[in-house]
């Protein structure tokens, strides 16, 4: 799960003008748009937990097919790299989980 901020010129109904806005994304979904002139924030309703589970599900789902693809391409290479990869996977997942948890926590406030 990734939080991204982007700046864009948008029309603000409050200022009644085109002003710089900060757009905040989680993954590829917009969660809020803030006008930099009047600081008015427009929150976009996103089911943050649903996003999170969807991402985890997709990640787990795409892993086996990717491994199969590599297995087909080069068996020797695959076998040589497999133990390292399997060892680093739980750590990576855990790190992503912690990061996602932080985003979810901040989002709820
Ligand atoms: Zn404004």
Coordinates of C-alpha atoms and ligand atoms in Angstrom, one line a residue:
X1 CA 0.0 0.0 0.0
X2 CA 1.4 3.3 -1.0
X3 CA 0.5 6.9 -0.2
X4 CA 1.2 9.5 -2.9
X5 CA 0.7 13.2 -3.0
X6 CA 0.4 15.2 -6.2
X7 CA 0.0 18.9 -7.0
X8 CA -2.5 20.0 -9.6
X9 CA -4.4 23.1 -10.7
X10 CA -8.1 22.5 -10.1
X11 CA -11.2 24.6 -9.8
X12 CA -12.1 25.3 -6.2
X13 CA -15.8 26.0 -5.6
X14 CA -14.9 27.8 -2.3
X15 CA -12.3 30.2 -3.9
X16 CA -14.4 30.3 -7.1
X17 CA -11.1 30.2 -9.0
X18 CA -8.5 27.8 -10.3
X19 CA -6.0 27.2 -7.5
X20 CA -3.2 24.7 -6.7
X21 CA -4.5 21.6 -5.0
X22 CA -2.8 18.7 -3.2
X23 CA -4.2 15.4 -4.3
X24 CA -3.6 12.5 -2.0
X25 CA -3.7 8.9 -3.4
X26 CA -3.6 5.5 -1.7
X27 CA -2.4 3.1 -4.3
X28 CA -4.1 4.5 -7.4
X29 CA -7.2 5.8 -5.7
X30 CA -7.8 9.5 -4.8
X31 CA -8.7 9.8 -1.1
X32 CA -8.6 13.6 -0.7
X33 CA -8.2 16.9 -2.5
X34 CA -7.0 19.9 -0.7
X35 CA -7.1 23.5 -1.9
X36 CA -3.9 25.3 -1.1
X37 CA -5.5 28.7 -1.1
X38 CA -8.4 28.2 1.3
X39 CA -7.2 24.9 2.8
X40 CA -10.6 23.3 2.1
X41 CA -10.3 19.5 2.0
X42 CA -12.6 17.4 -0.1
X43 CA -12.5 13.8 1.2
X44 CA -13.2 11.0 -1.2
X45 CA -14.9 8.1 0.4
X46 CA -12.7 5.0 0.0
X47 CA -13.0 1.8 1.8
X48 CA -9.5 1.6 3.0
X49 CA -9.7 -1.9 4.5
X50 CA -11.2 -3.2 1.3
X51 CA -8.4 -1.6 -0.7
X52 CA -5.9 -3.3 1.7
X53 CA -7.4 -6.7 1.4
X54 CA -7.7 -6.5 -2.3
X55 CA -4.1 -5.6 -2.6
X56 CA -3.0 -8.5 -0.4
X57 CA -5.2 -10.9 -2.3
X58 CA -3.9 -9.8 -5.7
X59 CA -0.4 -10.0 -4.5
X60 CA -0.8 -13.6 -3.2
X61 CA -2.7 -14.5 -6.3
X62 CA 0.0 -13.3 -8.7
X63 CA 2.9 -14.8 -7.0
X64 CA 2.6 -18.5 -8.0
X65 CA 2.1 -17.6 -11.7
X66 CA 5.2 -15.5 -11.7
X67 CA 7.2 -18.3 -10.1
X68 CA 5.9 -20.7 -12.7
X69 CA 6.9 -18.4 -15.5
X70 CA 10.4 -18.1 -14.1
X71 CA 10.6 -21.8 -13.6
X72 CA 9.8 -22.4 -17.2
X73 CA 12.3 -19.8 -18.4
X74 CA 15.3 -21.1 -16.6
X75 CA 15.2 -24.0 -14.2
X76 CA 18.8 -23.7 -12.9
X77 CA 18.5 -20.0 -12.2
X78 CA 15.2 -20.5 -10.6
X79 CA 16.5 -23.2 -8.2
X80 CA 19.6 -21.1 -7.3
X81 CA 17.6 -18.1 -6.4
X82 CA 14.6 -19.8 -4.7
X83 CA 15.9 -20.2 -1.2
X84 CA 17.0 -16.6 -0.9
X85 CA 13.7 -15.4 -2.2
X86 CA 11.6 -17.6 0.0
X87 CA 13.6 -16.4 3.0
X88 CA 13.1 -12.7 2.2
X89 CA 9.4 -13.0 1.4
X90 CA 8.0 -13.1 4.9
X91 CA 10.1 -10.1 5.9
X92 CA 8.9 -8.1 2.9
X93 CA 5.3 -8.9 3.5
X94 CA 5.6 -8.0 7.2
X95 CA 7.2 -4.7 6.2
X96 CA 4.4 -3.9 3.8
X97 CA 1.8 -4.9 6.4
X98 CA 3.4 -2.4 8.9
X99 CA 3.4 0.3 6.4
X100 CA -0.2 -0.3 5.4
X101 CA -1.2 -0.3 9.0
X102 CA 0.4 3.1 9.5
X103 CA -1.5 4.5 6.5
X104 CA -4.8 3.0 7.7
X105 CA -4.2 4.5 11.2
X106 CA -3.5 8.0 9.8
X107 CA -6.4 7.7 7.4
X108 CA -8.9 7.1 10.2
X109 CA -8.0 10.2 12.2
Ligands
LIG1 ZN1 -10.1 27.0 -2.4

